[in-house]
Structures are given as structure tokens and as C-alpha cells.
PDB file of C-alpha atoms in Angstrom:
ATOM      1  CA  MET O   1     113.708  18.752 107.425  1.00  0.00           C
ATOM      2  CA  ARG O   2     111.304  21.502 108.349  1.00  0.00           C
ATOM      3  CA  GLN O   3     110.691  23.363 111.542  1.00  0.00           C
ATOM      4  CA  VAL O   4     107.252  23.385 113.085  1.00  0.00           C
ATOM      5  CA  VAL O   5     106.067  25.516 115.989  1.00  0.00           C
ATOM      6  CA  ILE O   6     103.429  23.663 117.973  1.00  0.00           C
ATOM      7  CA  PRO O   7     101.658  25.111 121.000  1.00  0.00           C
ATOM      8  CA  LYS O   8     102.588  22.927 123.976  1.00  0.00           C
ATOM      9  CA  ASN O   9      98.949  22.338 124.863  1.00  0.00           C
ATOM     10  CA  GLU O  10      98.302  20.992 121.336  1.00  0.00           C
ATOM     11  CA  LEU O  11     100.964  18.291 121.517  1.00  0.00           C
ATOM     12  CA  SER O  12      98.333  15.555 121.609  1.00  0.00           C
ATOM     13  CA  GLU O  13      96.393  13.128 119.467  1.00  0.00           C
ATOM     14  CA  PHE O  14      93.360  15.406 119.644  1.00  0.00           C
ATOM     15  CA  ASP O  15      95.191  18.351 118.078  1.00  0.00           C
ATOM     16  CA  LEU O  16      97.610  16.797 115.575  1.00  0.00           C
ATOM     17  CA  PRO O  17      96.931  15.076 112.251  1.00  0.00           C
ATOM     18  CA  ARG O  18      97.503  11.333 111.867  1.00  0.00           C
ATOM     19  CA  VAL O  19     100.788  11.479 109.936  1.00  0.00           C
ATOM     20  CA  CYS O  20     104.061   9.935 111.170  1.00  0.00           C
ATOM     21  CA  VAL O  21     106.491  12.673 112.161  1.00  0.00           C
ATOM     22  CA  ILE O  22     109.442  10.551 111.032  1.00  0.00           C
ATOM     23  CA  THR O  23     108.333   8.693 107.903  1.00  0.00           C
ATOM     24  CA  GLY O  24     105.381  10.807 106.729  1.00  0.00           C
ATOM     25  CA  GLN O  25     103.152   7.702 106.525  1.00  0.00           C
ATOM     26  CA  THR O  26      99.428   8.106 107.149  1.00  0.00           C
ATOM     27  CA  GLU O  27      98.506   4.420 107.606  1.00  0.00           C
ATOM     28  CA  GLY O  28      98.802   2.534 110.898  1.00  0.00           C
ATOM     29  CA  ILE O  29      99.458   5.652 112.973  1.00  0.00           C
ATOM     30  CA  THR O  30      99.462   5.548 116.754  1.00  0.00           C
ATOM     31  CA  PHE O  31     100.177   8.403 119.104  1.00  0.00           C
ATOM     32  CA  GLN O  32     103.060   7.735 121.471  1.00  0.00           C
ATOM     33  CA  PRO O  33     104.180   9.680 124.545  1.00  0.00           C
ATOM     34  CA  VAL O  34     107.250  11.845 123.992  1.00  0.00           C
ATOM     35  CA  LYS O  35     109.298  14.195 126.129  1.00  0.00           C
ATOM     36  CA  PHE O  36     111.550  16.966 124.942  1.00  0.00           C
ATOM     37  CA  ALA O  37     114.092  19.118 126.733  1.00  0.00           C
ATOM     38  CA  TYR O  38     115.894  22.193 125.460  1.00  0.00           C
ATOM     39  CA  TYR O  39     118.697  24.267 126.914  1.00  0.00           C
ATOM     40  CA  PRO O  40     120.547  27.133 125.247  1.00  0.00           C
ATOM     41  CA  ARG O  41     123.297  25.564 123.123  1.00  0.00           C
ATOM     42  CA  TRP O  42     125.668  28.478 123.751  1.00  0.00           C
ATOM     43  CA  LEU O  43     126.283  26.951 127.199  1.00  0.00           C
ATOM     44  CA  LEU O  44     128.426  24.251 125.576  1.00  0.00           C
ATOM     45  CA  ILE O  45     131.103  26.852 124.775  1.00  0.00           C
ATOM     46  CA  PHE O  46     131.992  26.942 128.462  1.00  0.00           C
ATOM     47  CA  ALA O  47     131.928  23.167 129.050  1.00  0.00           C
ATOM     48  CA  PRO O  48     135.688  22.645 128.766  1.00  0.00           C
ATOM     49  CA  LEU O  49     136.333  25.399 131.297  1.00  0.00           C
ATOM     50  CA  ALA O  50     133.854  24.510 133.989  1.00  0.00           C
ATOM     51  CA  ALA O  51     131.758  21.435 133.264  1.00  0.00           C
ATOM     52  CA  VAL O  52     130.080  21.357 136.670  1.00  0.00           C
ATOM     53  CA  ILE O  53     129.003  24.992 136.422  1.00  0.00           C
ATOM     54  CA  VAL O  54     127.705  24.443 132.875  1.00  0.00           C
ATOM     55  CA  LEU O  55     125.693  21.425 134.035  1.00  0.00           C
ATOM     56  CA  LEU O  56     124.136  23.427 136.865  1.00  0.00           C
ATOM     57  CA  ILE O  57     123.253  26.360 134.605  1.00  0.00           C
ATOM     58  CA  ALA O  58     121.881  23.985 131.958  1.00  0.00           C
ATOM     59  CA  ALA O  59     119.708  22.324 134.599  1.00  0.00           C
ATOM     60  CA  LEU O  60     118.334  25.712 135.618  1.00  0.00           C
ATOM     61  CA  LEU O  61     117.705  26.914 132.044  1.00  0.00           C
ATOM     62  CA  THR O  62     116.279  23.669 130.665  1.00  0.00           C
ATOM     63  CA  LYS O  63     112.702  23.920 129.437  1.00  0.00           C
ATOM     64  CA  ARG O  64     110.626  20.769 129.060  1.00  0.00           C
ATOM     65  CA  ALA O  65     107.576  19.738 127.084  1.00  0.00           C
ATOM     66  CA  GLN O  66     105.716  16.480 126.868  1.00  0.00           C
ATOM     67  CA  GLY O  67     102.781  15.179 124.935  1.00  0.00           C
ATOM     68  CA  THR O  68     102.037  12.662 122.213  1.00  0.00           C
ATOM     69  CA  LEU O  69     103.150  12.614 118.598  1.00  0.00           C
ATOM     70  CA  PRO O  70     101.920  10.481 115.708  1.00  0.00           C
ATOM     71  CA  PHE O  71     104.213   7.587 114.724  1.00  0.00           C
ATOM     72  CA  SER O  72     104.046   4.653 112.366  1.00  0.00           C
ATOM     73  CA  GLU O  73     105.457   1.384 113.689  1.00  0.00           C
ATOM     74  CA  GLU O  74     108.657   2.011 111.744  1.00  0.00           C
ATOM     75  CA  GLY O  75     108.902   5.591 112.993  1.00  0.00           C
ATOM     76  CA  TRP O  76     108.291   4.603 116.624  1.00  0.00           C
ATOM     77  CA  ALA O  77     110.956   1.888 116.394  1.00  0.00           C
ATOM     78  CA  GLN O  78     113.385   4.464 114.991  1.00  0.00           C
ATOM     79  CA  TRP O  79     112.553   6.892 117.838  1.00  0.00           C
ATOM     80  CA  LYS O  80     113.158   4.230 120.501  1.00  0.00           C
ATOM     81  CA  ARG O  81     116.391   3.081 118.811  1.00  0.00           C
ATOM     82  CA  ALA O  82     117.742   6.644 118.667  1.00  0.00           C
ATOM     83  CA  LYS O  83     116.953   7.230 122.356  1.00  0.00           C
ATOM     84  CA  LEU O  84     118.616   3.933 123.306  1.00  0.00           C
ATOM     85  CA  VAL O  85     121.775   4.499 121.240  1.00  0.00           C
ATOM     86  CA  TYR O  86     122.164   8.057 122.497  1.00  0.00           C
ATOM     87  CA  GLY O  87     121.628   7.012 126.121  1.00  0.00           C
ATOM     88  CA  LEU O  88     124.075   4.126 125.821  1.00  0.00           C
ATOM     89  CA  SER O  89     126.658   6.488 124.352  1.00  0.00           C
ATOM     90  CA  PHE O  90     126.818   8.301 127.687  1.00  0.00           C
ATOM     91  CA  LEU O  91     127.340   5.011 129.492  1.00  0.00           C
ATOM     92  CA  GLY O  92     130.138   4.320 127.006  1.00  0.00           C
ATOM     93  CA  THR O  93     131.653   7.694 127.824  1.00  0.00           C
ATOM     94  CA  ILE O  94     131.619   6.951 131.540  1.00  0.00           C
ATOM     95  CA  ALA O  95     133.095   3.481 130.962  1.00  0.00           C
ATOM     96  CA  VAL O  96     135.918   4.825 128.781  1.00  0.00           C
ATOM     97  CA  LEU O  97     136.686   7.639 131.238  1.00  0.00           C
ATOM     98  CA  PHE O  98     136.854   5.411 134.294  1.00  0.00           C
ATOM     99  CA  GLY O  99     138.643   2.634 132.448  1.00  0.00           C
ATOM    100  CA  SER O 100     141.283   5.006 131.125  1.00  0.00           C
ATOM    101  CA  ILE O 101     141.757   6.701 134.479  1.00  0.00           C
ATOM    102  CA  PHE O 102     142.275   3.362 136.233  1.00  0.00           C
ATOM    103  CA  THR O 103     144.531   2.086 133.454  1.00  0.00           C
ATOM    104  CA  PHE O 104     146.689   5.107 132.712  1.00  0.00           C
ATOM    105  CA  ALA O 105     146.559   7.265 135.855  1.00  0.00           C
ATOM    106  CA  GLY O 106     149.702   7.475 137.937  1.00  0.00           C
ATOM    107  CA  ASN O 107     152.069   6.562 135.123  1.00  0.00           C
ATOM    108  CA  ALA O 108     153.818   9.577 133.601  1.00  0.00           C
ATOM    109  CA  ARG O 109     154.629   7.700 130.370  1.00  0.00           C
ATOM    110  CA  THR O 110     150.985   6.972 129.587  1.00  0.00           C
ATOM    111  CA  GLY O 111     149.719  10.550 129.944  1.00  0.00           C
ATOM    112  CA  GLY O 112     149.269  10.808 126.172  1.00  0.00           C
ATOM    113  CA  TYR O 113     147.111   7.686 126.150  1.00  0.00           C
ATOM    114  CA  LEU O 114     144.961   9.157 128.895  1.00  0.00           C
ATOM    115  CA  MET O 115     144.357  12.309 126.839  1.00  0.00           C
ATOM    116  CA  VAL O 116     143.425  10.222 123.794  1.00  0.00           C
ATOM    117  CA  ALA O 117     141.025   8.159 125.917  1.00  0.00           C
ATOM    118  CA  VAL O 118     139.384  11.323 127.257  1.00  0.00           C
ATOM    119  CA  LEU O 119     139.003  12.632 123.701  1.00  0.00           C
ATOM    120  CA  VAL O 120     137.433   9.336 122.609  1.00  0.00           C
ATOM    121  CA  ALA O 121     135.102   9.436 125.615  1.00  0.00           C
ATOM    122  CA  VAL O 122     133.919  12.921 124.675  1.00  0.00           C
ATOM    123  CA  LEU O 123     133.448  11.950 121.031  1.00  0.00           C
ATOM    124  CA  ILE O 124     131.269   8.886 121.736  1.00  0.00           C
ATOM    125  CA  PRO O 125     128.022  10.857 122.355  1.00  0.00           C
ATOM    126  CA  VAL O 126     128.854  13.294 119.562  1.00  0.00           C
ATOM    127  CA  VAL O 127     129.193  10.456 117.059  1.00  0.00           C
ATOM    128  CA  ALA O 128     126.067   8.748 118.438  1.00  0.00           C
ATOM    129  CA  TYR O 129     124.137  12.002 117.971  1.00  0.00           C
ATOM    130  CA  PHE O 130     125.126  12.326 114.322  1.00  0.00           C
ATOM    131  CA  VAL O 131     124.600   8.622 113.586  1.00  0.00           C
ATOM    132  CA  ALA O 132     121.329   7.945 115.410  1.00  0.00           C
ATOM    133  CA  VAL O 133     119.591  11.233 116.204  1.00  0.00           C
ATOM    134  CA  LYS O 134     120.302  14.172 113.896  1.00  0.00           C
ATOM    135  CA  GLY O 135     117.866  14.244 111.015  1.00  0.00           C
ATOM    136  CA  LYS O 136     116.325  10.919 111.972  1.00  0.00           C
ATOM    137  CA  VAL O 137     113.938  11.826 114.806  1.00  0.00           C
ATOM    138  CA  PRO O 138     111.999  14.939 115.854  1.00  0.00           C
ATOM    139  CA  GLN O 139     114.253  17.366 117.695  1.00  0.00           C
ATOM    140  CA  ALA O 140     113.321  20.243 119.973  1.00  0.00           C
ATOM    141  CA  LEU O 141     114.927  23.427 118.679  1.00  0.00           C
ATOM    142  CA  ARG O 142     113.299  25.700 121.217  1.00  0.00           C
ATOM    143  CA  ILE O 143     110.805  25.466 124.052  1.00  0.00           C
ATOM    144  CA  ASP O 144     109.202  28.473 125.686  1.00  0.00           C
ATOM    145  CA  ASP O 145     106.218  28.911 127.985  1.00  0.00           C
ATOM    146  CA  ARG O 146     103.662  28.428 125.201  1.00  0.00           C
ATOM    147  CA  ASN O 147     105.293  26.704 122.206  1.00  0.00           C
ATOM    148  CA  ILE O 148     107.723  24.033 121.201  1.00  0.00           C
ATOM    149  CA  THR O 149     109.665  24.340 117.961  1.00  0.00           C
ATOM    150  CA  LEU O 150     110.422  20.945 116.482  1.00  0.00           C
ATOM    151  CA  ARG O 151     112.565  19.933 113.528  1.00  0.00           C
ATOM    152  CA  LEU O 152     110.808  17.010 111.890  1.00  0.00           C
ATOM    153  CA  PRO O 153     112.515  14.511 109.586  1.00  0.00           C
ATOM    154  CA  SER O 154     109.375  14.204 107.436  1.00  0.00           C
ATOM    155  CA  ASP O 155     108.489  17.176 105.240  1.00  0.00           C
ATOM    156  CA  GLU O 156     105.059  15.624 104.655  1.00  0.00           C
ATOM    157  CA  ALA O 157     104.362  15.512 108.391  1.00  0.00           C
ATOM    158  CA  ALA O 158     105.591  19.071 108.862  1.00  0.00           C
ATOM    159  CA  SER O 159     103.333  20.330 106.073  1.00  0.00           C
ATOM    160  CA  ALA O 160     100.327  18.398 107.414  1.00  0.00           C
ATOM    161  CA  ILE O 161     100.881  19.682 110.953  1.00  0.00           C
ATOM    162  CA  LEU O 162     101.342  23.285 109.795  1.00  0.00           C
ATOM    163  CA  MET O 163      98.175  23.161 107.665  1.00  0.00           C
ATOM    164  CA  HIS O 164      96.254  21.546 110.518  1.00  0.00           C
ATOM    165  CA  LEU O 165      97.379  24.179 113.041  1.00  0.00           C
ATOM    166  CA  GLN O 166      96.675  27.056 110.629  1.00  0.00           C
ATOM    167  CA  ALA O 167      93.199  25.684 109.936  1.00  0.00           C
ATOM    168  CA  GLY O 168      92.561  25.524 113.673  1.00  0.00           C
ATOM    169  CA  GLN O 169      93.663  29.133 114.102  1.00  0.00           C
ATOM    170  CA  LEU O 170      91.338  30.241 111.303  1.00  0.00           C
ATOM    171  CA  SER O 171      88.355  28.379 112.749  1.00  0.00           C
ATOM    172  CA  ARG O 172      88.936  29.928 116.177  1.00  0.00           C
ATOM    173  CA  ALA O 173      89.224  33.389 114.626  1.00  0.00           C
ATOM    174  CA  MET O 174      86.077  33.092 112.454  1.00  0.00           C
ATOM    175  CA  PRO O 175      83.426  33.609 115.144  1.00  0.00           C
ATOM    176  CA  ALA O 176      85.133  36.818 116.256  1.00  0.00           C
ATOM    177  CA  ARG O 177      85.030  38.204 112.711  1.00  0.00           C
ATOM    178  CA  GLU O 178      81.393  37.253 112.246  1.00  0.00           C
ATOM    179  CA  MET O 179      80.437  38.949 115.489  1.00  0.00           C
ATOM    180  CA  ARG O 180      82.099  42.253 114.455  1.00  0.00           C
ATOM    181  CA  SER O 181      80.289  42.396 111.115  1.00  0.00           C
ATOM    182  CA  ALA O 182      76.889  41.805 112.708  1.00  0.00           C
TER     183      ALA O 182
END
């Protein structure tokens, strides 16, 4: 998996090559709308201490980017499946937390079971991330005011996008060089 820095305003079908960002295929490509969000990962260190405060700070520091990326049918299906599994994992977490609280709360003998249930609830999205998301779909590594840094599962797509963006930078720089030499 390679990292690619793409200017936010070039996250579109007009500025990206027709190569699937997941599979690397170049046939049957369609551009699909995507949204990314990034928050500093160091915030998670404080989650056990003050989850509400971490959520508020994360909401304030979250940067967002949206645009379109090229996908094959297979790649788009994989993207949608990863989003669904990861989203459902949070519903599973809530269900396990509430179910365990209602089942084990108030009984001193079942306190250990409650702690195990809370641990399982926390692990559900972590496992879903490693099973469905990590290395399988494009991931935002960083978003700033101008650029988005993505980790793409397809090395072919990353290479094609990098070459395409570099060629665009060279073509924009050429007229300035020609004007100086004249």
C-alpha cells in the first residue's frame, strides 16, 4: 500500500486517472462520491480517561474532504461493504454495552461478566476495522487545508495517480519557464 497526497480540489473525475483505487483495474471504471474524515490519532490515548472530552476534541479537530474516486464494480462493492461492516460494528458495540448493563448491573457477583462485556464491546469496532477496512479500502492518513493524504490498497492506482499529478504540475509550470527564457 502506498501513500498518495492529492490536492483536495483535484479529488474528482476530471483530475484523476481512470484506475480503480482498490483493485488497480483500468476497465469499467466509474467515479463514485467519497467522504473522508481525519482526526489526530494521539487523541485515542486519552479515551479511557475521559471519553466525552476526547469525543468533543476530536469533533473540533476533525478535518473533512470529499470528492470522487475511480472504482471498478468490484472495488466499489468492497468500499460499500467496508463502510457497512464498520458502521454496524458500532451498533454492535452499543447493543453489547446496553445489553450487558441491563443484564449484569446491580448484581455484585456478575461484575466480572460486565467488565468482559465492556471489553468485548470495545473490541468489536477494532476487529471490524482490521477485518474489513485496513488495507482493503482507501484510508485518509492526513487532511489539511489544501491536501489529503490517502493510503491506497492498489500500488498500480497509487503510481498512476502520482504520475498523473506530477504531469499536471509540470504542465502548469511549463508556461512560466518559457516566459522567463523569452
